[in-house]
PDB file of C-alpha atoms and ligand atoms in Angstrom:
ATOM      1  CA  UNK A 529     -34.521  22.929-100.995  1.00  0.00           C
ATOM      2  CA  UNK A 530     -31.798  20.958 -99.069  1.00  0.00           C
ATOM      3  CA  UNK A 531     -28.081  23.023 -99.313  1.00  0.00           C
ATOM      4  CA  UNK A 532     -26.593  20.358-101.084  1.00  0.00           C
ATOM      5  CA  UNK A 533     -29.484  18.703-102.848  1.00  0.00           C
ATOM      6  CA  UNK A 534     -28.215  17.193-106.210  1.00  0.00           C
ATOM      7  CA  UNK A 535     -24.755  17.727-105.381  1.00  0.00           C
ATOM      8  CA  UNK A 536     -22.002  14.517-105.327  1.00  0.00           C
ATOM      9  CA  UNK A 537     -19.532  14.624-102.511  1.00  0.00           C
ATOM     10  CA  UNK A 538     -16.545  12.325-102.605  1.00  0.00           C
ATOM     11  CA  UNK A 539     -14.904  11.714 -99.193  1.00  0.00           C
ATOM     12  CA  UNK A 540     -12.348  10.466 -97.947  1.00  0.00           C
ATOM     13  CA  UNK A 541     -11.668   8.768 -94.864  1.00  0.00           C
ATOM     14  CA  UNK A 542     -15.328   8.462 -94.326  1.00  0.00           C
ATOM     15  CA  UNK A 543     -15.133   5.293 -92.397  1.00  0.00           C
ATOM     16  CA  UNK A 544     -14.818   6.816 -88.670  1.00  0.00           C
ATOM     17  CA  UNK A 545     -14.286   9.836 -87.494  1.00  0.00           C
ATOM     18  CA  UNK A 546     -13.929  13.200 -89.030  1.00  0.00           C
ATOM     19  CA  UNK A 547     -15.044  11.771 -92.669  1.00  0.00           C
ATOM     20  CA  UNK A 548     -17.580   9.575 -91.212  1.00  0.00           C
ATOM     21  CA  UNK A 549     -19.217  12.951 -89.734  1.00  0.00           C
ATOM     22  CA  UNK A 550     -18.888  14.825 -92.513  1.00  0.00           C
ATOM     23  CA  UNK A 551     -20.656  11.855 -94.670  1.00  0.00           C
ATOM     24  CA  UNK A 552     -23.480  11.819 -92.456  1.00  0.00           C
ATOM     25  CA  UNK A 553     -23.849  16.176 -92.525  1.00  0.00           C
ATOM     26  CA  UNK A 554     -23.618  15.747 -96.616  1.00  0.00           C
ATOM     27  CA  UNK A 555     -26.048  13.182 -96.777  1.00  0.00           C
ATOM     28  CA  UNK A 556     -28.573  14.866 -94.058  1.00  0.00           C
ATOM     29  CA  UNK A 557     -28.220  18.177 -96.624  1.00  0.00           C
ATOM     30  CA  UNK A 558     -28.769  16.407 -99.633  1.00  0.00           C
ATOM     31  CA  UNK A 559     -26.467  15.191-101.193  1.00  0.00           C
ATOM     32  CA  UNK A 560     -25.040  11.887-102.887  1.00  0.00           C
ATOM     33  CA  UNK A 561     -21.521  10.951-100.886  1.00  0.00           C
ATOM     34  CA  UNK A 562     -19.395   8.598-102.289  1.00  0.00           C
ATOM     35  CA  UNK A 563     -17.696   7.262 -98.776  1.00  0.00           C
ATOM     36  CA  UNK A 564     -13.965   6.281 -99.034  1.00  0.00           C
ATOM     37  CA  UNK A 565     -12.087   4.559 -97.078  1.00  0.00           C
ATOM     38  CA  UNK A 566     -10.153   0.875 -96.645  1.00  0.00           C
ATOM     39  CA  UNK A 567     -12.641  -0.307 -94.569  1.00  0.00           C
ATOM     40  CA  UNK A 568     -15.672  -1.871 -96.098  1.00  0.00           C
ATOM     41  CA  UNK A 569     -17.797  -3.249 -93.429  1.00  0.00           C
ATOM     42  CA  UNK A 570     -17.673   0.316 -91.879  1.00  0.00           C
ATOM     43  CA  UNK A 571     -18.480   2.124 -95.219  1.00  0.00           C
ATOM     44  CA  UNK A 572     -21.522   0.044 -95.213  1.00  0.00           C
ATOM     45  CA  UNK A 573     -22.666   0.196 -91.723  1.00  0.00           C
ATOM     46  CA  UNK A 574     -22.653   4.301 -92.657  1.00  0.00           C
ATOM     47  CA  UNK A 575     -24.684   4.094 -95.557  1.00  0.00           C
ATOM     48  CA  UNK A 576     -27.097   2.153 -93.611  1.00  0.00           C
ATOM     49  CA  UNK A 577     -27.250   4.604 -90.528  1.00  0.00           C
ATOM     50  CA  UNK A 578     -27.842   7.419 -93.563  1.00  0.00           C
ATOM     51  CA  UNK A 579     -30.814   5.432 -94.565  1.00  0.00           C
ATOM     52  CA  UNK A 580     -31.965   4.285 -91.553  1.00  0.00           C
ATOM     53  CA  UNK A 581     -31.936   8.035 -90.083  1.00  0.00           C
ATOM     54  CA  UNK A 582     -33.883   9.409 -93.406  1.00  0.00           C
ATOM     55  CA  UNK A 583     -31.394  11.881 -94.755  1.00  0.00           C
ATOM     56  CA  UNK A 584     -32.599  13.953 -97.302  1.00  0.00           C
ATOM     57  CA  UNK A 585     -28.936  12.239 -99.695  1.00  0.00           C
ATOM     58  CA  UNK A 586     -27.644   8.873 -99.562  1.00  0.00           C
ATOM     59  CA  UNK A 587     -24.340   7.467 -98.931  1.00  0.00           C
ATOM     60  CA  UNK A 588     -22.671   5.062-101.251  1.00  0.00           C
ATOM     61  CA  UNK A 589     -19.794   2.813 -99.882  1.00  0.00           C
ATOM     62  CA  UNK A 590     -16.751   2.732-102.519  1.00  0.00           C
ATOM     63  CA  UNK A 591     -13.917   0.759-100.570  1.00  0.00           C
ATOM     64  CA  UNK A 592     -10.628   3.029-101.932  1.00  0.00           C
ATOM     65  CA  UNK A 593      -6.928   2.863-100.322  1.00  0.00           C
ATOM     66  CA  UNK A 594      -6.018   6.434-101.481  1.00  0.00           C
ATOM     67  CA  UNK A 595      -2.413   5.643-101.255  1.00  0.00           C
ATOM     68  CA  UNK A 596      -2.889   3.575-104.664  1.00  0.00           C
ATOM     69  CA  UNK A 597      -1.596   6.429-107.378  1.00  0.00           C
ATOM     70  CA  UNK A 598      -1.911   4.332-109.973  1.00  0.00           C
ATOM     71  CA  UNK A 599      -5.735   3.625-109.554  1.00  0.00           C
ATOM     72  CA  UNK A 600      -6.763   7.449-108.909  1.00  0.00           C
ATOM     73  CA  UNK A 601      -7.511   8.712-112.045  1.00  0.00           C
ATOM     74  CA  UNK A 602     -10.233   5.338-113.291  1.00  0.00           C
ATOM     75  CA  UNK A 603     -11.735   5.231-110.682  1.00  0.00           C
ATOM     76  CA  UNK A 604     -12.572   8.742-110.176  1.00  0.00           C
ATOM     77  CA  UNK A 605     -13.516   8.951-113.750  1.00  0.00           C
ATOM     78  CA  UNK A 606     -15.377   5.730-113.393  1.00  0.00           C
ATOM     79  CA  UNK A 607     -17.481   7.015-110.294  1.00  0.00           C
ATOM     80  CA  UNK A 608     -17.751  10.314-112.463  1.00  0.00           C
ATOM     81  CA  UNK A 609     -19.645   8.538-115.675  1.00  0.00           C
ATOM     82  CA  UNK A 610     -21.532   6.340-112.976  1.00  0.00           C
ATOM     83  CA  UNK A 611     -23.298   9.418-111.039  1.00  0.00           C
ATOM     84  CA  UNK A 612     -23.238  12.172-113.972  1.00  0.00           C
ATOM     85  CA  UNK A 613     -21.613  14.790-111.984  1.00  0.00           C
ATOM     86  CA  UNK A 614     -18.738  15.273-109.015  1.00  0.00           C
ATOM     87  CA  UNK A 615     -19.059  18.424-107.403  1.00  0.00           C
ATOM     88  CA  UNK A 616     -17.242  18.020-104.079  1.00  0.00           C
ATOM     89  CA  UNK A 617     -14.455  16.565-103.032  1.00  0.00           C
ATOM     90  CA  UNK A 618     -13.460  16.262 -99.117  1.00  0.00           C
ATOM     91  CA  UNK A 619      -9.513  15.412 -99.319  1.00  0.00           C
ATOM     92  CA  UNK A 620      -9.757  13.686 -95.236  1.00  0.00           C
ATOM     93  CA  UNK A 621      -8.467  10.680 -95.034  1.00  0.00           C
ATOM     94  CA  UNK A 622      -4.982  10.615 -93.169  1.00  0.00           C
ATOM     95  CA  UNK A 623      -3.074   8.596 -90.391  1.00  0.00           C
ATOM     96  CA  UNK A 624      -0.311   9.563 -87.767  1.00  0.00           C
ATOM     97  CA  UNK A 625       2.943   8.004 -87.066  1.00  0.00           C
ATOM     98  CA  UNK A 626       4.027   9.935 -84.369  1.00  0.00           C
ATOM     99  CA  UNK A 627       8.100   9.698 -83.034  1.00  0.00           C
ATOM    100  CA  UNK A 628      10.332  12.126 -81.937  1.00  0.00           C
ATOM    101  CA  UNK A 629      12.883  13.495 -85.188  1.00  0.00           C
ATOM    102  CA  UNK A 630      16.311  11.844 -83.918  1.00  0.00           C
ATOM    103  CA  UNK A 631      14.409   8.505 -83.841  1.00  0.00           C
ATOM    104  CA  UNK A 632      11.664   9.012 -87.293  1.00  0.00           C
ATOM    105  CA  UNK A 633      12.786   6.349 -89.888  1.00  0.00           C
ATOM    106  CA  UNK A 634      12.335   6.977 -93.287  1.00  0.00           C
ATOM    107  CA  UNK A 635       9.562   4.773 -93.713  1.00  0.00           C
ATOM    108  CA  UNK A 636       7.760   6.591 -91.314  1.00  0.00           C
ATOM    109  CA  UNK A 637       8.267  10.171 -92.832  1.00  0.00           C
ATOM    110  CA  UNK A 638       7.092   8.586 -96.228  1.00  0.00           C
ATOM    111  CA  UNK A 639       4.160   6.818 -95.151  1.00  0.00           C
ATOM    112  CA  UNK A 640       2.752   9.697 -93.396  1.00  0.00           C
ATOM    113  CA  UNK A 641       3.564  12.249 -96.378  1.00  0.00           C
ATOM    114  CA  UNK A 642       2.410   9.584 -99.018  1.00  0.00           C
ATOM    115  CA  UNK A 643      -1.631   9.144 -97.189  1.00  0.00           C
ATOM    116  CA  UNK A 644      -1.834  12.782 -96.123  1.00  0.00           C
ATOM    117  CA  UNK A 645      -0.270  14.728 -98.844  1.00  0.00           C
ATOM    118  CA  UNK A 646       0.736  12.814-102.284  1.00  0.00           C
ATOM    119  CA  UNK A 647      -2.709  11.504-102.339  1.00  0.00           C
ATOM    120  CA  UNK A 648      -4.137  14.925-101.775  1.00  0.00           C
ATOM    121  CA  UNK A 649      -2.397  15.728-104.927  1.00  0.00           C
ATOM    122  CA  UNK A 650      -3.885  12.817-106.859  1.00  0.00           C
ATOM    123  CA  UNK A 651      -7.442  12.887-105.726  1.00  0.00           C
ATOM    124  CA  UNK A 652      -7.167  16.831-106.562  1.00  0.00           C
ATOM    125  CA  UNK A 653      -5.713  16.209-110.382  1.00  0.00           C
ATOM    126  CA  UNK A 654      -8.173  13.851-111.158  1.00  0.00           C
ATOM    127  CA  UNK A 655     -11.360  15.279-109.788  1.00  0.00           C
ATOM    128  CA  UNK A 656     -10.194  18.623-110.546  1.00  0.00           C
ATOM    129  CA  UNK A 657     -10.282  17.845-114.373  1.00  0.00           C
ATOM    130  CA  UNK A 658     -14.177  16.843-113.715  1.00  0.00           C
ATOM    131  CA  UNK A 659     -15.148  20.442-112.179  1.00  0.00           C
ATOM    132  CA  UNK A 660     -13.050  22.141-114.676  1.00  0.00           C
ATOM    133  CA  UNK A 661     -15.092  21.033-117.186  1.00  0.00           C
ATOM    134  CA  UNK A 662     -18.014  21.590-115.054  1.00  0.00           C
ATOM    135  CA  UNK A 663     -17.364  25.106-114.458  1.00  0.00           C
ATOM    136  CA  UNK A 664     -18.081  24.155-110.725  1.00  0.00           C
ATOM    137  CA  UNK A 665     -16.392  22.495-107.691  1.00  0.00           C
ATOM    138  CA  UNK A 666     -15.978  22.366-104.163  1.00  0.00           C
ATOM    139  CA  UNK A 667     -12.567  21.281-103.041  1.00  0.00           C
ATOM    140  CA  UNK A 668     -12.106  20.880 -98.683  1.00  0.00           C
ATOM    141  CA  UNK A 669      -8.682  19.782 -97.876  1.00  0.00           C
ATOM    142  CA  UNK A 670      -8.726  18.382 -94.084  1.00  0.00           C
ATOM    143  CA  UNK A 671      -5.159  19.739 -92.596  1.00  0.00           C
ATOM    144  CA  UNK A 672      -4.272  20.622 -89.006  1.00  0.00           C
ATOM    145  CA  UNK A 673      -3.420  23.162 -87.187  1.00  0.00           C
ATOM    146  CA  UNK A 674       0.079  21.424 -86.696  1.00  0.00           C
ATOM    147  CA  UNK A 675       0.371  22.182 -90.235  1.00  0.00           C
ATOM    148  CA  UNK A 676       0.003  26.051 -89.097  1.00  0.00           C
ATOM    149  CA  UNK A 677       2.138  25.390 -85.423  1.00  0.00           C
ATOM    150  CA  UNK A 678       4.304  22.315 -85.869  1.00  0.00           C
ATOM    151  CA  UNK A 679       4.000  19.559 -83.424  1.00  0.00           C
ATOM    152  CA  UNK A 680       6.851  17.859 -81.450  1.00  0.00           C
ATOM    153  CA  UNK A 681       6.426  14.202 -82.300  1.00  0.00           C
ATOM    154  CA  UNK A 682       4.919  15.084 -85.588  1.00  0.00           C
ATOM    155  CA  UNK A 683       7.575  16.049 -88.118  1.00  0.00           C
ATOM    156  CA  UNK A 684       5.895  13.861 -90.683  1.00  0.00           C
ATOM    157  CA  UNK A 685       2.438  15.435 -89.701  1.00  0.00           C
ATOM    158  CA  UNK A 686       2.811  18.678 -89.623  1.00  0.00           C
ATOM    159  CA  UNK A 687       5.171  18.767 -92.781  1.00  0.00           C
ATOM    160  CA  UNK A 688       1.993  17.127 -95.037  1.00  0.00           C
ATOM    161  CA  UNK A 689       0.007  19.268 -93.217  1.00  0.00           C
ATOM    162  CA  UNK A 690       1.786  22.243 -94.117  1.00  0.00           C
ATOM    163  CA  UNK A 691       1.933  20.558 -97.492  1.00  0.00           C
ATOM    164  CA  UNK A 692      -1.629  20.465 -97.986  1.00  0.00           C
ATOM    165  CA  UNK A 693      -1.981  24.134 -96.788  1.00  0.00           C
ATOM    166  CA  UNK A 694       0.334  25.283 -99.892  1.00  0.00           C
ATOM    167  CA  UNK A 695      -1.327  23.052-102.197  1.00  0.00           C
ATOM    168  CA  UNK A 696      -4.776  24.553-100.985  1.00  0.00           C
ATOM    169  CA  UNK A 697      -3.931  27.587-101.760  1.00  0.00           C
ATOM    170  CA  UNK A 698      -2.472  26.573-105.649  1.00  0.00           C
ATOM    171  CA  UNK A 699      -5.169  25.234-106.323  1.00  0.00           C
ATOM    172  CA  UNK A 700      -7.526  27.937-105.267  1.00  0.00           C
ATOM    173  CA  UNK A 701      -5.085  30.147-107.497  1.00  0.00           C
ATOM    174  CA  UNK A 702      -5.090  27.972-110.616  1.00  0.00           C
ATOM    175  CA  UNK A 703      -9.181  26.947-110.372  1.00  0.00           C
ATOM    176  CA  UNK A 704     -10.907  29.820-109.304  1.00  0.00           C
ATOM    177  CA  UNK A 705     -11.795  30.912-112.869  1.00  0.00           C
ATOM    178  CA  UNK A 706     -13.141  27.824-113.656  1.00  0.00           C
ATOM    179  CA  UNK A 707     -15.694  28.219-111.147  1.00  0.00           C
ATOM    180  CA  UNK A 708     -13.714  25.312-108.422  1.00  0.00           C
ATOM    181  CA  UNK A 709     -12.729  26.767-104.762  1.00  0.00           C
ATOM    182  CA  UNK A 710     -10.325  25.033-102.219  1.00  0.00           C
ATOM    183  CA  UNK A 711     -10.007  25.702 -99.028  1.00  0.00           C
ATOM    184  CA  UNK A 712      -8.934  23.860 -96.270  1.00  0.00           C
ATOM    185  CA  UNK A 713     -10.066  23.167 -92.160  1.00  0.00           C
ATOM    186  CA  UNK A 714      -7.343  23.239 -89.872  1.00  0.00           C
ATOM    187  CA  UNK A 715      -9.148  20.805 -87.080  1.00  0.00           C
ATOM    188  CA  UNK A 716      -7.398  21.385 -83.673  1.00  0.00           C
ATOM    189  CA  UNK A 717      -8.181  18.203 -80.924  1.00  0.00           C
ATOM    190  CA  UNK A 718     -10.915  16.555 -82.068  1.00  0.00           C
ATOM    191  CA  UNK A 719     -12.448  13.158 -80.208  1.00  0.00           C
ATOM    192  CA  UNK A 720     -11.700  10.143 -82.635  1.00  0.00           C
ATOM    193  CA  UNK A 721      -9.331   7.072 -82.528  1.00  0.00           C
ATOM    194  CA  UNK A 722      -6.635   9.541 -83.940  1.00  0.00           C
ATOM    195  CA  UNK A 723      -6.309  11.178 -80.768  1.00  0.00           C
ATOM    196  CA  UNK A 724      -8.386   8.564 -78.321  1.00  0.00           C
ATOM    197  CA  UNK A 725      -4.536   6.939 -78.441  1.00  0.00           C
ATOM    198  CA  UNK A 726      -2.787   9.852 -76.940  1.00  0.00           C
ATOM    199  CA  UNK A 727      -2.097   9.507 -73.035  1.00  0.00           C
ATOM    200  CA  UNK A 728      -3.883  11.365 -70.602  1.00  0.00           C
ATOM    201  CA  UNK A 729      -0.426  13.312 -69.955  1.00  0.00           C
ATOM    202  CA  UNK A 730      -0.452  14.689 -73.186  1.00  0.00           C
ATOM    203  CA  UNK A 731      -4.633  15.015 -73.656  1.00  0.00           C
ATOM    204  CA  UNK A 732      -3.931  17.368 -70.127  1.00  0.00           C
ATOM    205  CA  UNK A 733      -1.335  19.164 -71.470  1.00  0.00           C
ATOM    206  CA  UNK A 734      -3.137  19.786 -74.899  1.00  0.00           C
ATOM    207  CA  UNK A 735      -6.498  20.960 -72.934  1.00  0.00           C
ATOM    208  CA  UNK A 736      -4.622  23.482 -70.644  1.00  0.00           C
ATOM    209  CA  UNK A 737      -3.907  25.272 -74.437  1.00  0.00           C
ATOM    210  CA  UNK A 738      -7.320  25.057 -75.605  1.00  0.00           C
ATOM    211  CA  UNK A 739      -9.065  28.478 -74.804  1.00  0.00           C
ATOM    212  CA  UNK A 740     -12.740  26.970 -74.780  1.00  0.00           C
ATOM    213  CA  UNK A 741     -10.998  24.245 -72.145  1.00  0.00           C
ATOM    214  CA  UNK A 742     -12.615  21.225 -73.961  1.00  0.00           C
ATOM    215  CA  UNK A 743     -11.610  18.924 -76.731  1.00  0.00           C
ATOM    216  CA  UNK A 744     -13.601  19.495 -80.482  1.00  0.00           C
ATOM    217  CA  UNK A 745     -16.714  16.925 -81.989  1.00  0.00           C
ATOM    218  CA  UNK A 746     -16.592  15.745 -85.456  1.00  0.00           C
ATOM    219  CA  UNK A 747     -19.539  17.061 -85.985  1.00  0.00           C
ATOM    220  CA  UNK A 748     -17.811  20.272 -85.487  1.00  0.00           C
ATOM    221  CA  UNK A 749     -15.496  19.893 -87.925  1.00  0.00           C
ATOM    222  CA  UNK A 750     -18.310  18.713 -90.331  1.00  0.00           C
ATOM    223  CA  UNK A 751     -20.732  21.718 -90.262  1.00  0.00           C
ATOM    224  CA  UNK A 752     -17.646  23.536 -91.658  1.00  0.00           C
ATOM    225  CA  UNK A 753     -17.555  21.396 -93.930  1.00  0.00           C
ATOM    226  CA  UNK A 754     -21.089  21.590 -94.811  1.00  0.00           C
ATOM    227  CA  UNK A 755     -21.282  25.167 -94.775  1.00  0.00           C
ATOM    228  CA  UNK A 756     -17.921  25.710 -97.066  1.00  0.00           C
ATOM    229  CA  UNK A 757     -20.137  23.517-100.043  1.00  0.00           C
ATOM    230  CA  UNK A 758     -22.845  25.693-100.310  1.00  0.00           C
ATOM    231  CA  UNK A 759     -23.759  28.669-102.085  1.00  0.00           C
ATOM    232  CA  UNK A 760     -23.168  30.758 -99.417  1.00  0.00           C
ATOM    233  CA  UNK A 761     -19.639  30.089 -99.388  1.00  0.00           C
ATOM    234  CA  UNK A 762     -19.168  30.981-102.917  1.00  0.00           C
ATOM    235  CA  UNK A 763     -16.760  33.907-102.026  1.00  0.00           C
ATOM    236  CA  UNK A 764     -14.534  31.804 -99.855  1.00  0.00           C
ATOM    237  CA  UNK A 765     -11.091  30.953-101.802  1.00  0.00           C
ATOM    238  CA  UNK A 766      -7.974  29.757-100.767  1.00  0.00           C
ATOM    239  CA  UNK A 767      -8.391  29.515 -96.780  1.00  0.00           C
ATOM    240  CA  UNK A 768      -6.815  28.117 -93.716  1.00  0.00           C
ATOM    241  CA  UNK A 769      -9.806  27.824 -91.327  1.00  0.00           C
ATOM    242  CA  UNK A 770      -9.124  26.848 -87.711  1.00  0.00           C
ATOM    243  CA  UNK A 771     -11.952  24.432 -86.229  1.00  0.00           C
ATOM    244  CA  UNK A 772     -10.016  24.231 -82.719  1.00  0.00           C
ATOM    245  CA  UNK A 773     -11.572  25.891 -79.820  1.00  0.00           C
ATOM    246  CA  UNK A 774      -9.067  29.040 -80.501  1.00  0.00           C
ATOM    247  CA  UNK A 775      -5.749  26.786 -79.771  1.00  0.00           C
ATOM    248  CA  UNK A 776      -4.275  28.289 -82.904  1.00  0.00           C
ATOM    249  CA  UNK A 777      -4.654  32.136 -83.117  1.00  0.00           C
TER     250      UNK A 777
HETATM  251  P1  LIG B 867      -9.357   8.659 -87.760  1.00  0.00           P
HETATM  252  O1  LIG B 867     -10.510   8.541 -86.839  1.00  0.00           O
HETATM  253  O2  LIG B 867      -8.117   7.908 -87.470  1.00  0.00           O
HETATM  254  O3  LIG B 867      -9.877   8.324 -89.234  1.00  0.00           O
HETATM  255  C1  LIG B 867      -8.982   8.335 -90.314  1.00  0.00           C
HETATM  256  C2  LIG B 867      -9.739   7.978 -91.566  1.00  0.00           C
HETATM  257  O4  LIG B 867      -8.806   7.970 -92.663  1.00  0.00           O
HETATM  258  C3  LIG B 867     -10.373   6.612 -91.488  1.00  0.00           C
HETATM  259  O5  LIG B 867     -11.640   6.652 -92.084  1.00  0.00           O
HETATM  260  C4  LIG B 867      -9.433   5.738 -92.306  1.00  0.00           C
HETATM  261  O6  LIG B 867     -10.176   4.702 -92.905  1.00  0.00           O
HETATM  262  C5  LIG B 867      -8.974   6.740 -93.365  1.00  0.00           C
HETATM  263  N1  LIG B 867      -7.735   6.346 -94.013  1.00  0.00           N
HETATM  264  C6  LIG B 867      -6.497   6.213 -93.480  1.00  0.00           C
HETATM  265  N2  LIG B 867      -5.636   5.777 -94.396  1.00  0.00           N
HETATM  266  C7  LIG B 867      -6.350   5.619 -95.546  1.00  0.00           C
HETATM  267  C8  LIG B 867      -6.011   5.156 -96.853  1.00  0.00           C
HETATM  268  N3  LIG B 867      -4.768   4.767 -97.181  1.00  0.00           N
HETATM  269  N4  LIG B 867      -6.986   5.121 -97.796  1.00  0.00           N
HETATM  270  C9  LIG B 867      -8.245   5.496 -97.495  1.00  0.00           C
HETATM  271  N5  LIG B 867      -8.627   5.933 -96.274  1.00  0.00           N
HETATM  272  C10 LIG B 867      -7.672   5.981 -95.312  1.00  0.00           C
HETATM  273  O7  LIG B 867      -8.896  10.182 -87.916  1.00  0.00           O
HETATM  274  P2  LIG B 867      -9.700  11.552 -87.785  1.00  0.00           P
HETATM  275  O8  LIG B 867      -9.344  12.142 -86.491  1.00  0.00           O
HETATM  276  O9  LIG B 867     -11.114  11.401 -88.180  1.00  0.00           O
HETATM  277  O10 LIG B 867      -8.913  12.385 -88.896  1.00  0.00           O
HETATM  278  C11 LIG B 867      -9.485  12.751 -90.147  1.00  0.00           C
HETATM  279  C12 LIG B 867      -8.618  13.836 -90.762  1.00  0.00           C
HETATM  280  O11 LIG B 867      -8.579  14.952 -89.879  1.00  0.00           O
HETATM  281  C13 LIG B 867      -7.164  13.411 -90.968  1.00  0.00           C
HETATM  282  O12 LIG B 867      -6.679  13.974 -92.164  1.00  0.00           O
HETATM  283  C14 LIG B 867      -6.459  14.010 -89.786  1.00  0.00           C
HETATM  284  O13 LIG B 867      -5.102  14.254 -90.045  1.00  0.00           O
HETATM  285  C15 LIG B 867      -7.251  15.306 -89.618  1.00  0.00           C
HETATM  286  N6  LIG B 867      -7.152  15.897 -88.284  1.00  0.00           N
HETATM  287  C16 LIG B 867      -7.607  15.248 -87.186  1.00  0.00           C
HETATM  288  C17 LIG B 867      -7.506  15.859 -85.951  1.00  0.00           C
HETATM  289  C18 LIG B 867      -8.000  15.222 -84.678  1.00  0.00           C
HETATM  290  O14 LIG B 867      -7.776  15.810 -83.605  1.00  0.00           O
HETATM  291  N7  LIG B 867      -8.675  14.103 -84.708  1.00  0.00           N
HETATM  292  C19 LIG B 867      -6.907  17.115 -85.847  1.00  0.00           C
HETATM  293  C20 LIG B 867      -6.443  17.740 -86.991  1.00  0.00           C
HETATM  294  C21 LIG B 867      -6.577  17.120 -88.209  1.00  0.00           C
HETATM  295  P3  LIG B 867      -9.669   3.186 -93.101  1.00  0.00           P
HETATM  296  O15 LIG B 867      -8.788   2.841 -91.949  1.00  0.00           O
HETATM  297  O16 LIG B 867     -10.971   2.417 -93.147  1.00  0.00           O
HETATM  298  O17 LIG B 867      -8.980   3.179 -94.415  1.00  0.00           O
END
């Protein structure tokens, strides 16, 4: 049997990237991913290449802008009556608005905390209530290690970062008897339009850091992913885990 057959995955920020990978490793062990993300003609261009590529699970395109609070809760419990069950939830999507702190605006500092942290909270609430009453979930929260190291240019960041760490390990306090882990991947430099923007300067300067000399894969970051869903990782609770080539140790 497939790792994660019969098991439904909601992602987030499965339109490119780290999500999208993660989406595609779900699907290819089984399971039923609900792909979120703003973008809908992306969304649906991954659920094709999951059908077109045979995975063993499917991927199912539901267009969500996770910074809408006040929509969280239906439609979570709307995609929960529609597919019986919601067993995993991959907390992913999140943005950057890099600056310097003498020159970060407010808007900035709120924008970035809002996408990478308050919605963290939301998704969590409502989907937590659904494994609860399952007796069994699988919560991944996608940080950074600049949430473990700070970042200059990334007070925003690394502050929701460090945000979601904490709120990682709450969670994993409060659900554990329930039968509902959380953990969270710290992803170091991983190849994807996040970073693609960065100048070479700073991509060299990053590298020279990196013990294994080279920048990370999604895919990388998604058989982490894969791996804390199943069985296997039953005993796992309330962990920071690095996916970045030993830059953080
Ligand atoms: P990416 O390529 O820029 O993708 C970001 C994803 O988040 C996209 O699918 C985007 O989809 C989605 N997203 C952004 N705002 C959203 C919103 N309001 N509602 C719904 N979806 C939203 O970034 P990535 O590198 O894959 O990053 C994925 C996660 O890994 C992020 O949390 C990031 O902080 C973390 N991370 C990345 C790295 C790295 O080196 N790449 C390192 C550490 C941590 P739409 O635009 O279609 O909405």
């Amino acid at each position: 049997m497939a790792e994660l057959e019969n098991r439904v995955a909601i992602v987030t920020g499965a339109s490119r990237g780290i999500g999208r990978a993660i989406s595609l490793a779900y699907a290819k062990a089984g399971a039923t991913v609900i792909a979120a993300a703003r973008n809908s003609e992306k969304l649906g261009s991954l659920a094709a290449e999951a059908s077109d590529s045979r995975c063993l699970g499917r991927i199912v395109p539901r267009p969500f802008d996770v910074n809408d609070a006040g929509a969280v809760d239906k439609w979570i419990d709307d995609t929960a009556s529609e597919f019986g069950r919601l067993d995993i939830l991959v907390n992913n999507a999140g943005i950057t608005r890099d600056g310097l702190l003498m020159n970060m605006t407010d808007a900035q500092f709120d924008e970035v905390l809002t996408t990478n942290l308050r919605s963290v909270f939301w998704l969590t609430r409502a989907v937590g209530k659904h494994m609860v009453r399952a007796r069994w979930g699988r919560i991944i929260n996608v940080a950074s290690v600049s949430g473990l190291m700070g970042n200059s240019g990334q007070a925003n960041y690394a502050a929701a970062k460090a945000g979601v760490i904490g709120l990682t390990k709450t969670v994993a306090k409060e659900l554990a008897r329930r039968g509902v882990t959380c953990n969270a991947l710290a992803p170091g430099f991983i190849q994807t339009d996040m970073t693609n923007v960065l100048s070479d300067k700073v991509k060299e300067q990053v590298l020279a850091l990196i013990p294994l000399q080279r920048f990370g894969q999604p895919e990388e970051v998604a058989a982490v992913a894969v791996f804390l869903a199943t069985p296997a990782a039953g005993y796992i609770n309330g962990q920071v885990i690095a996916v970045d080539g030993g830059l953080h140790m």
